Coordinates of C-alpha atoms in Angstrom, one line a residue:
Chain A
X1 CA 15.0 -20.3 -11.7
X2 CA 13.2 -17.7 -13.6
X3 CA 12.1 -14.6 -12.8
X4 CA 8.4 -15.0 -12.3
X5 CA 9.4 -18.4 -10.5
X6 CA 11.6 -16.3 -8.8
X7 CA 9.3 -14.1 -7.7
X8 CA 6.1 -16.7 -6.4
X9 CA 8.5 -18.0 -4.0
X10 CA 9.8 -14.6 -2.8
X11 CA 6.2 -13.1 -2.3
X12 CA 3.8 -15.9 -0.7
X13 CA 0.8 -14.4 0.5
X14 CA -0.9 -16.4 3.4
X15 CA -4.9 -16.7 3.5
X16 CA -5.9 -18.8 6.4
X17 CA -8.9 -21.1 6.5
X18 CA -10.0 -22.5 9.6
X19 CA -12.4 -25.4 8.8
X20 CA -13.8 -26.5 12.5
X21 CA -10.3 -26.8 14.4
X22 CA -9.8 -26.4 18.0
X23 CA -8.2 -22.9 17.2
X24 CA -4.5 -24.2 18.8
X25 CA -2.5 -24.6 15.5
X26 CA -4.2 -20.9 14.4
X27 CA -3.1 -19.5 17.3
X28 CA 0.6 -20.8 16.2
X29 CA 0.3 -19.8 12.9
X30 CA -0.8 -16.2 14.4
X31 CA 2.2 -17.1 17.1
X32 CA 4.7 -17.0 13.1
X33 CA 3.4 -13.4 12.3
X34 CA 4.6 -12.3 15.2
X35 CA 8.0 -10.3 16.6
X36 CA 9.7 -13.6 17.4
X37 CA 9.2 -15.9 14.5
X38 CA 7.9 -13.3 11.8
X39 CA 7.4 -14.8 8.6
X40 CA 7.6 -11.9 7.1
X41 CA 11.0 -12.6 6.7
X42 CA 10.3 -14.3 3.5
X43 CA 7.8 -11.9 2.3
X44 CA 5.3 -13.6 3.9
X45 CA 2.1 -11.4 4.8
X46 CA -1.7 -12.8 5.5
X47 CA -4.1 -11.2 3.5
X48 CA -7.9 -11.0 4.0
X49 CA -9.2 -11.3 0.7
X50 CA -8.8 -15.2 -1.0
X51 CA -8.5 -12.9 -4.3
X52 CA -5.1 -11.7 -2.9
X53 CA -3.4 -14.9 -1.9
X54 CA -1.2 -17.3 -2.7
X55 CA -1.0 -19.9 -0.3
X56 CA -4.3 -21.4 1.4
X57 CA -3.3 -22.8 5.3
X58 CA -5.7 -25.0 6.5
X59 CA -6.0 -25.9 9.7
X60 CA -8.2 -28.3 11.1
X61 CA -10.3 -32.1 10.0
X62 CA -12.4 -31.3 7.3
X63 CA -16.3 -31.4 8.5
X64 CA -18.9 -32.1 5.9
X65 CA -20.7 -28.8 7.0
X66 CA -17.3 -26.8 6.0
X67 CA -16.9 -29.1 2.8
X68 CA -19.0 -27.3 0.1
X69 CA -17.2 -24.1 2.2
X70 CA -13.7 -24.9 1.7
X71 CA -14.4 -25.9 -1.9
X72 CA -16.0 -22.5 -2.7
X73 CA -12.9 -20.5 -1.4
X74 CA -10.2 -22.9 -3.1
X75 CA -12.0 -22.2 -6.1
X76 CA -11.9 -18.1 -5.8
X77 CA -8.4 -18.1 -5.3
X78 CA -6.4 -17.1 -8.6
X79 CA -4.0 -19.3 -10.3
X80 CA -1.0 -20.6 -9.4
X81 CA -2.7 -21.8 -5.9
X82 CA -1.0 -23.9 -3.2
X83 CA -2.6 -25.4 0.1
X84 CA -0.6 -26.4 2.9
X85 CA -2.3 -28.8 5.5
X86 CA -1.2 -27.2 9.2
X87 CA -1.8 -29.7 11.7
X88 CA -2.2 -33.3 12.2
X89 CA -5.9 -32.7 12.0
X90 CA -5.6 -31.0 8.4
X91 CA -3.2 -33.6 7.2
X92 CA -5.3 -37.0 8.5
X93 CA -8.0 -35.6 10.7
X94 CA -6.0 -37.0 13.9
X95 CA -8.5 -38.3 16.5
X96 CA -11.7 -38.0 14.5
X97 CA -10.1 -40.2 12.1
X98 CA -14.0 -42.3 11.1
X99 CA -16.0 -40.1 12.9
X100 CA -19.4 -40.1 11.0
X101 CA -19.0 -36.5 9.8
X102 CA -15.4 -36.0 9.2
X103 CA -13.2 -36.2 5.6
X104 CA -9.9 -38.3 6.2
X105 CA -8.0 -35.1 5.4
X106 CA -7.4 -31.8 3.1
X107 CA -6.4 -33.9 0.8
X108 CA -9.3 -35.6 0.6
X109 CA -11.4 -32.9 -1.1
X110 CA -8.9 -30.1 -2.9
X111 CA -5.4 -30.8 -3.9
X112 CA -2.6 -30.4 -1.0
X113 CA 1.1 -29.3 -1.4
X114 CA 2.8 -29.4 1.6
X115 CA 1.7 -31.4 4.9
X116 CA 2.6 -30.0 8.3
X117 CA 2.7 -32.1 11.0
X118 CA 2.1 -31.6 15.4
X119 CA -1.1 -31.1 17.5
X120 CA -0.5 -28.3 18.0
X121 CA 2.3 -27.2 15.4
X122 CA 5.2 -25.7 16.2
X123 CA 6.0 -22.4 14.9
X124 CA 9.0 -24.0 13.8
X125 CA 7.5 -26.8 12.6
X126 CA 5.4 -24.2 10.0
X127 CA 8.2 -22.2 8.4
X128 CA 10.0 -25.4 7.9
X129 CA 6.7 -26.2 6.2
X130 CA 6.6 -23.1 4.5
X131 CA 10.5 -23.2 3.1
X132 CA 9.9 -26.5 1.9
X133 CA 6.5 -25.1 -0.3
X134 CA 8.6 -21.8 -1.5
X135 CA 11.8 -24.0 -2.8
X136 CA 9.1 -25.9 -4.4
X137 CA 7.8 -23.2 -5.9
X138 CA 10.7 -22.0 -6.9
X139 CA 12.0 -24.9 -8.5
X140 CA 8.6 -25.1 -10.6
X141 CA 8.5 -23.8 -14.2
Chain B
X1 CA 11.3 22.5 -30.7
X2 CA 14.5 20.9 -32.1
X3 CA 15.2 17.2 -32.0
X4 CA 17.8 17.5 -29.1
X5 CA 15.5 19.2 -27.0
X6 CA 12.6 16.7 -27.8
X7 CA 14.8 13.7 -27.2
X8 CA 15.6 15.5 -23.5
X9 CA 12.1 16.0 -23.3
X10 CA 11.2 12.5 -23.8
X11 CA 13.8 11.5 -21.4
X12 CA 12.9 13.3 -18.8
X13 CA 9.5 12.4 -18.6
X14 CA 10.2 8.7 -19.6
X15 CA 13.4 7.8 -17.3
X16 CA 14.8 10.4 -15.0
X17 CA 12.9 12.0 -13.2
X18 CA 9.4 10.6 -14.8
X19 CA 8.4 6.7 -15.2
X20 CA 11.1 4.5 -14.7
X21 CA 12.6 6.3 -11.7
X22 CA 9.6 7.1 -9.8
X23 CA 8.3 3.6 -10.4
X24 CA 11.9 2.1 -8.8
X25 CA 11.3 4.9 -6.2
X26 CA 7.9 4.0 -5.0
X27 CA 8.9 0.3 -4.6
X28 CA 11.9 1.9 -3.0
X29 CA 9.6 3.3 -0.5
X30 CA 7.3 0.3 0.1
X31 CA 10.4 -1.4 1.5
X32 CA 11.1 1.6 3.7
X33 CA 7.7 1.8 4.9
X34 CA 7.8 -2.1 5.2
X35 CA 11.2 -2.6 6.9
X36 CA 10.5 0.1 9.2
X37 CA 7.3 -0.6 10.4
X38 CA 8.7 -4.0 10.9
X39 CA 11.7 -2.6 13.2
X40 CA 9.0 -0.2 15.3
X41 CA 7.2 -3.4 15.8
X42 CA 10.3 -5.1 17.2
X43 CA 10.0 -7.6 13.5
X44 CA 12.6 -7.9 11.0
X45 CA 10.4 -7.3 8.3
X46 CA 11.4 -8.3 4.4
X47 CA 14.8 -10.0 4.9
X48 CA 15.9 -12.7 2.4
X49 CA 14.6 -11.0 -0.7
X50 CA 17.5 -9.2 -2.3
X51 CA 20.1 -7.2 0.1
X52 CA 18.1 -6.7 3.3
X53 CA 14.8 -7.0 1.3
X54 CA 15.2 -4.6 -0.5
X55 CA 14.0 -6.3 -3.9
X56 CA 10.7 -7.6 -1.7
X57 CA 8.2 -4.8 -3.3
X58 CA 9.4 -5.8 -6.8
X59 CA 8.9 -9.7 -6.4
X60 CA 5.4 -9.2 -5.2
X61 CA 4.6 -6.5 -8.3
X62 CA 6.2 -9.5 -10.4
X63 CA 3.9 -12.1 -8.6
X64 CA 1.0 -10.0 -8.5
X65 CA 1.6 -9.6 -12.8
X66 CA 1.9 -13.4 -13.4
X67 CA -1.3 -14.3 -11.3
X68 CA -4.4 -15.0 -13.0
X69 CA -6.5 -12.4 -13.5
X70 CA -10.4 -13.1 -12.3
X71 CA -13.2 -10.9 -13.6
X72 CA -15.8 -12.0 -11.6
X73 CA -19.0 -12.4 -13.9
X74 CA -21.4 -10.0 -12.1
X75 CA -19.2 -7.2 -11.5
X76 CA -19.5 -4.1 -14.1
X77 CA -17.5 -5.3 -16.6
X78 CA -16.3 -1.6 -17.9
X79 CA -15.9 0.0 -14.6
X80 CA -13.7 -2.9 -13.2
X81 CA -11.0 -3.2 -15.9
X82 CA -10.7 1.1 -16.4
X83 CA -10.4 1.7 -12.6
X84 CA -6.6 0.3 -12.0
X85 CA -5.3 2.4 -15.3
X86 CA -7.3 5.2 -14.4
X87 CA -6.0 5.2 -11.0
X88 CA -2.4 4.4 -11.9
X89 CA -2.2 7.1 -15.0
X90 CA -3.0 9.9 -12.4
X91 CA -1.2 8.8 -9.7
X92 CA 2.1 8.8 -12.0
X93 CA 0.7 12.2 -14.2
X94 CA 1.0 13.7 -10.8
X95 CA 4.6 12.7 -9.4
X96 CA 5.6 14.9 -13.1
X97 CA 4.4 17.6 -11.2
X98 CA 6.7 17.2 -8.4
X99 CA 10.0 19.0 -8.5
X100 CA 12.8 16.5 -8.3
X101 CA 15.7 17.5 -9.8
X102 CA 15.5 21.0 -10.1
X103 CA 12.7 23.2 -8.9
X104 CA 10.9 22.5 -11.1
X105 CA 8.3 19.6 -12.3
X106 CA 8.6 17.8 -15.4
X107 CA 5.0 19.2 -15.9
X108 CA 5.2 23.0 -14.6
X109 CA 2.4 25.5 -15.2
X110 CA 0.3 28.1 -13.2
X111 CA -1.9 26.7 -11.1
X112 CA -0.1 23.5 -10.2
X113 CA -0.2 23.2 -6.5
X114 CA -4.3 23.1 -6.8
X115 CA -4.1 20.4 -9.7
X116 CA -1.9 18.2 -7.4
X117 CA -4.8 18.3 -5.0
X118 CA -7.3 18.2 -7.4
X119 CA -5.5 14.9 -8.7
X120 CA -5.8 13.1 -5.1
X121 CA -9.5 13.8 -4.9
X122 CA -9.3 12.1 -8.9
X123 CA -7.7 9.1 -7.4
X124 CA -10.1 8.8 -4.4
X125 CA -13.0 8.9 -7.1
X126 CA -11.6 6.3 -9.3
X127 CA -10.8 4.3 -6.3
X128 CA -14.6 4.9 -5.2
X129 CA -15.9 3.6 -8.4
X130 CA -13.6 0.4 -8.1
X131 CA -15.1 -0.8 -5.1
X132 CA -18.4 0.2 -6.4
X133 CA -18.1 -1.7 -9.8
X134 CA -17.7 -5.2 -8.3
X135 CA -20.8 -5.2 -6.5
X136 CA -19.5 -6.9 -3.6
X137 CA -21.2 -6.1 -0.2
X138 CA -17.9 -5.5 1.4
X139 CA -16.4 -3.5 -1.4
X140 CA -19.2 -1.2 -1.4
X141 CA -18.9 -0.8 2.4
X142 CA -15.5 0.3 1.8
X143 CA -16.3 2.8 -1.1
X144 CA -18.7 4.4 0.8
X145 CA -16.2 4.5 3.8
X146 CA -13.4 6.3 1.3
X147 CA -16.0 8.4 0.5
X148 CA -17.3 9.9 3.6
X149 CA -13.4 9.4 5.0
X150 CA -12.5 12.0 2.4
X151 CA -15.3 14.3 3.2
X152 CA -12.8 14.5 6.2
X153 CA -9.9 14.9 5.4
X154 CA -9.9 17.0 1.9
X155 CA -10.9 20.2 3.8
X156 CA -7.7 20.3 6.0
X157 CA -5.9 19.0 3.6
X158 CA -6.5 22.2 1.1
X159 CA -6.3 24.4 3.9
X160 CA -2.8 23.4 5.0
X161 CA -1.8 24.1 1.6
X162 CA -3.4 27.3 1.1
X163 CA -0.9 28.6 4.2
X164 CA 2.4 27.8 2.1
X165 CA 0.9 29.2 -1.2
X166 CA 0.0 32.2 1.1
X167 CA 3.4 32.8 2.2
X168 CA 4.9 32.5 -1.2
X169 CA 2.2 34.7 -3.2
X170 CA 2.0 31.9 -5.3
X171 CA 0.2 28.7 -7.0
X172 CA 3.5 27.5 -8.6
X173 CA 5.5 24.5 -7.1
X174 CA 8.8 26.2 -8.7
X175 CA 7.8 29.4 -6.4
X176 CA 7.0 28.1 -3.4
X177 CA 10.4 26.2 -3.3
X178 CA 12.1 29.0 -4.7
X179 CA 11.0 30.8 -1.4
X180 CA 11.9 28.7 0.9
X181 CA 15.7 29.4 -0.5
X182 CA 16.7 30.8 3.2
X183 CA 13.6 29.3 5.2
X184 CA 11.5 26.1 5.2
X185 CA 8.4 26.8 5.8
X186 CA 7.9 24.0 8.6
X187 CA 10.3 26.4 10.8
X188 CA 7.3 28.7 10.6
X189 CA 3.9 28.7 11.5
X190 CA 3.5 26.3 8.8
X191 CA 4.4 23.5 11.1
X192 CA 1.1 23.7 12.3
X193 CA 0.0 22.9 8.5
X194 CA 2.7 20.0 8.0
X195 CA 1.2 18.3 10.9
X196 CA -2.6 18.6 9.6
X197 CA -0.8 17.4 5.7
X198 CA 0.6 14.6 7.4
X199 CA -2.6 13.1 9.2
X200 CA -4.9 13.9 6.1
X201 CA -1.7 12.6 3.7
X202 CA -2.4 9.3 5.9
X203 CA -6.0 9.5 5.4
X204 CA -5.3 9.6 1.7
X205 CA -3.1 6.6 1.6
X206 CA -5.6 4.9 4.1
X207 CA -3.0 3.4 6.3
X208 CA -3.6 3.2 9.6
X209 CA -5.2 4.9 12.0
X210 CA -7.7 5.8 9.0
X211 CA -7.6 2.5 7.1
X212 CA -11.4 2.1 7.2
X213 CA -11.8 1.3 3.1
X214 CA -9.7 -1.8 4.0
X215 CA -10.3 -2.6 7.2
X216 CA -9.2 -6.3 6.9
X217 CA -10.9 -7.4 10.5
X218 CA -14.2 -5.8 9.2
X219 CA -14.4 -6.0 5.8
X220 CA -11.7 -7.8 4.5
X221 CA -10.2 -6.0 1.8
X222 CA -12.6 -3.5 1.3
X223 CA -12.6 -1.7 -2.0
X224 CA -10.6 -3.8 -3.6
X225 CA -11.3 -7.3 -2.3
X226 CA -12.3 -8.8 -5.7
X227 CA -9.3 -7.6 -7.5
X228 CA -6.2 -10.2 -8.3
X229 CA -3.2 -10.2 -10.4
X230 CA -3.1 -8.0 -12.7
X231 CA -5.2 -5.2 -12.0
X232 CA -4.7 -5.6 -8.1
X233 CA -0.5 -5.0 -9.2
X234 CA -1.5 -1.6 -10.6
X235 CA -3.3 -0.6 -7.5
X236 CA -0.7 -1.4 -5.5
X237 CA 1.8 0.4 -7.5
X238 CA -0.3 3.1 -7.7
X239 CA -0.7 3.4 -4.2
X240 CA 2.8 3.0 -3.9
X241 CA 3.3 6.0 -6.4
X242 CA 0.7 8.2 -4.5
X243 CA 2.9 7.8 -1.1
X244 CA 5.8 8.7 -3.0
X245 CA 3.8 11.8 -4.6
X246 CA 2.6 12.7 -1.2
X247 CA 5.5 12.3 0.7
X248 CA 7.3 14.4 -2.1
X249 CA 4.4 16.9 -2.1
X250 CA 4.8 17.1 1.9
X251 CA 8.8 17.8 1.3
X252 CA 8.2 20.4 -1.4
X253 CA 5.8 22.2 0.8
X254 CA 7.3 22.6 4.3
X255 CA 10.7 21.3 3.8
X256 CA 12.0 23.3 0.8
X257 CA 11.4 20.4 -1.5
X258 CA 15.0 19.9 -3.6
X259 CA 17.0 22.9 -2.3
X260 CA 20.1 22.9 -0.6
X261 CA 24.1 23.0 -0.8
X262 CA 25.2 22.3 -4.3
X263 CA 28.1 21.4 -6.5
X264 CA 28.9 22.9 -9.5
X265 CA 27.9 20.4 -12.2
X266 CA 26.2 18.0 -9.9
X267 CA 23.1 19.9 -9.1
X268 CA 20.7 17.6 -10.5
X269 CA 22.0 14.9 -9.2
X270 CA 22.5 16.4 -5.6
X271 CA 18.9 17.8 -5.7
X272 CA 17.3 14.2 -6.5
X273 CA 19.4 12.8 -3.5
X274 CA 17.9 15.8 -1.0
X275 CA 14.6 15.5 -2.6
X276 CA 14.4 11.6 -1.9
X277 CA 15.8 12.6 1.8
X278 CA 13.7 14.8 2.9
X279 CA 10.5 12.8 1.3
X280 CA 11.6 9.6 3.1
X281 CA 11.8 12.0 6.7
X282 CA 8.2 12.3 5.9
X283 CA 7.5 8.6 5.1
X284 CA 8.7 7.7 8.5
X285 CA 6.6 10.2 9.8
X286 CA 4.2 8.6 8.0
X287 CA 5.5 5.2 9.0
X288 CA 5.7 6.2 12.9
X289 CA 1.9 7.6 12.7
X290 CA 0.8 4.5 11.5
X291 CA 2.3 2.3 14.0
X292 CA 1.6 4.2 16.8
X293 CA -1.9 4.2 16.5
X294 CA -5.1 2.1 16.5
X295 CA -8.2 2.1 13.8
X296 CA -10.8 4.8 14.7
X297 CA -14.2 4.4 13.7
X298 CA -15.8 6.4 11.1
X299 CA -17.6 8.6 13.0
X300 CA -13.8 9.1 15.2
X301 CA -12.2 10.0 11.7
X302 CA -15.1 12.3 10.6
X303 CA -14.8 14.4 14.3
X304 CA -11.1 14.5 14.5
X305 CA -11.1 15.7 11.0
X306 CA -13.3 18.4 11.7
X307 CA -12.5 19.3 15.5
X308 CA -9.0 19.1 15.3
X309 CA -7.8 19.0 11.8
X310 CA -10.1 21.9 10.4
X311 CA -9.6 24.1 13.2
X312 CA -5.3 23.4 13.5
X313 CA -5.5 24.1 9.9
X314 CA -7.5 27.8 10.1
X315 CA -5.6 28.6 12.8
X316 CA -2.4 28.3 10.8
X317 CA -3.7 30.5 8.5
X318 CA -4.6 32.8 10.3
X319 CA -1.3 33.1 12.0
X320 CA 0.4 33.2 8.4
X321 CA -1.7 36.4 7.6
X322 CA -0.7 37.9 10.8
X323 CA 2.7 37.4 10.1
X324 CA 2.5 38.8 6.4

């Protein structure tokens, strides 16, 4: 592991894009920042500004209203960029799964690295998600 | 000047106490500030980076270096890239200023209590102009907060100054810790003045309760919301340094700065480590402040700043020419 390597899995900076969920998994990834889970533990902090982040946590099925939206901010976020799908709806837009105005998924429009699963996710659930993205990232040249 | 004392010279300004140490300081003291914060708020903070976190400020510097580095196309091209040196080249000219390990700066000369205040309203320009030069709405919103925050705060700030530098008949940093060989001047009437320092030392920083420029539920960022990588690094670290400058400046003021028992032949050595003490008392004052309290409105900052601050501040002085 080098030392930049090192360092992008050390200090993940969290942006957090909601695209049209029904605010539950937000409310558990809010639920991680605080006193009981704190990801902060791994140097985790959310940051306002895409500019600053590392990590994009999407939560939520894709709508085609949010599309062009979600596009725009993956695309001002700087280089090296990861995106973690929270939620089942992030991950395969759970029961809207065909609805006339829905993507089948994150993944369907920008590039995904981790998948979390749960309706709503468990707290838990997201910094097993998140350990699994830094050892990735650390493991990556 | 002979080559021994040039190489000393060098060295001093370069490694111990200049560059290299205050730079390992000030990431020293993000982790404080950090971890502490953290523990007030019942968190853990930084945990698995390094012993107890302790290497967290450094892996994000690191991070921030090898991120890529987006100049936005409509943002003034000159303004944007100059800012982050400008603003770290001051912030580190002024911790040589501060007296470490002696009592005396790297940089010593007459006069230098009013440059190190003159530098901090520097830094708030450059910073201005940074948020300025990228054009974006919120950015601007931010400047222009910094701006009318510091039309606050620098009064006060001056003024609680001007009490210590009244006591000790001098503008010299050497003096005034020289003088406060048998009494700190936060024992005196000059606690009044340490408090108003510390609240406008917060405004400086912008950290809570006056964190308006970066208000991240209003404005996101604020000044610096278009800056990544590179240049984003270097304001961090120069924040970073300006907290330790501040914090330092705070010590040297009311808390007698490097002074205190020594060893024969350890001086230096013994002066850094009470230096670095009595600065980090004042970063958890700092730290305390700024997790006790909310995020006041502009117009909250600008009338505590002048209803409280101003007057505290005159009043100490005025008790400090009594005394004399």
């Amino acid at each position: 592991m080098g030392l930049v390597s090192w360092a992008r899995s050390k200090s993940p900076w969290i942006a957090h894009f909601c695209t049209g969920s029904c605010n539950a998994c937000d409310i558990e990834i809010l639920a991680c920042l605080t006193p009981r889970y704190d990801i902060e533990r791994f140097g985790a902090v959310l940051k306002g500004s895409i500019r600053h982040a590392d990590i994009l946590l999407v939560t939520g099925p894709v709508t085609r209203q949010v599309r062009d939206r979600l596009l725009r901010i993956y695309e001002q976020m700087p280089e090296p960029k990861y995106v973690v799908a929270v939620g089942t709806c992030a991950t395969s837009s759970g029961v809207y799964r065909g609805a006339y105005n829905v993507y089948p998924g994150v993944d369907s429009v920008i590039p995904v690295t981790a998948y979390i699963s749960g309706c709503p996710v468990k707290p838990e659930n997201i910094i097993n998600g998140l350990s699994f993205l830094l050892k990735k990232i650390g493991e990556s040249k | 000047m002979s080559f021994e004392q040039y190489v000393v010279e060098t060295l001093k300004t370069v490694v111990f106490p200049g560059f290299v140490f205050i730079f390992f300081l000030s990431l020293f003291y993000e982790w404080f500030d950090r971890k502490f914060y953290a523990r007030l708020q019942n968190r853990v903070g930084p945990l698995y980076t390094g012993f107890y976190g302790l290497l967290q400020p450094l892996a994000d510097f690191i991070k921030l270096l090898s991120k890529e580095d987006i100049v936005p196309k409509k943002v003034d091209q000159l303004l944007f890239t100059m800012t982050p040196l400008f603003t770290l080249a001051l912030s580190i000219f002024a911790t040589l200023l501060l007296p470490i390990s002696s009592n005396q700066g790297v940089v010593s000369f007459n006069g230098d209590v009013i440059v190190s205040i003159l530098i901090l309203t520097f830094i708030c320009i450059t910073v201005f102009y940074a948020g300025l030069s990228t054009y974006n709405r919120y950015a601007v919103i931010g400047a222009e907060r910094l701006f009318l925050q510091m039309i606050g705060y620098e009064i006060p700030l001056t003024l609680s100054v001007v009490g210590v530098a009244l006591n000790a008949q001098s503008l010299l940093l050497s003096d005034i810790v020289l003088s406060q060989e048998r009494w700190w001047y936060i024992l005196g009437p000059q606690a009044l003045g340490f408090i108003v320092f510390v609240f406008a030392a917060q405004a400086e920083l912008e950290r809570i309760p006056f964190d308006l420029p970066e208000a991240e539920q209003e404005i996101i960022a604020g000044w610096n919301i278009d800056y990544s990588g590179r240049r984003l690094a270097m304001f961090r670290l120069a924040r970073n340094i300006e907290l330790v400058f501040l914090c330092g400046l705070a010590a040297t003021f009311f808390l007698g700065g490097p002074l205190g028992p020594t060893i024969e032949g350890y001086t230096p050595i013994l002066y850094t480590l009470y230096f670095v003490i009595k600065s980090l008392f004042v970063l958890a004052v700092l730290t305390v402040v700024r997790a006790l309290f909310a995020r006041l409105r502009i117009d909250q900052v600008e009338s505590f700043c002048w209803k409280y601050l101003l007057p505290l501040a005159l009043f100490q002085f005025v008790l400090v020419r009594l005394i004399l």
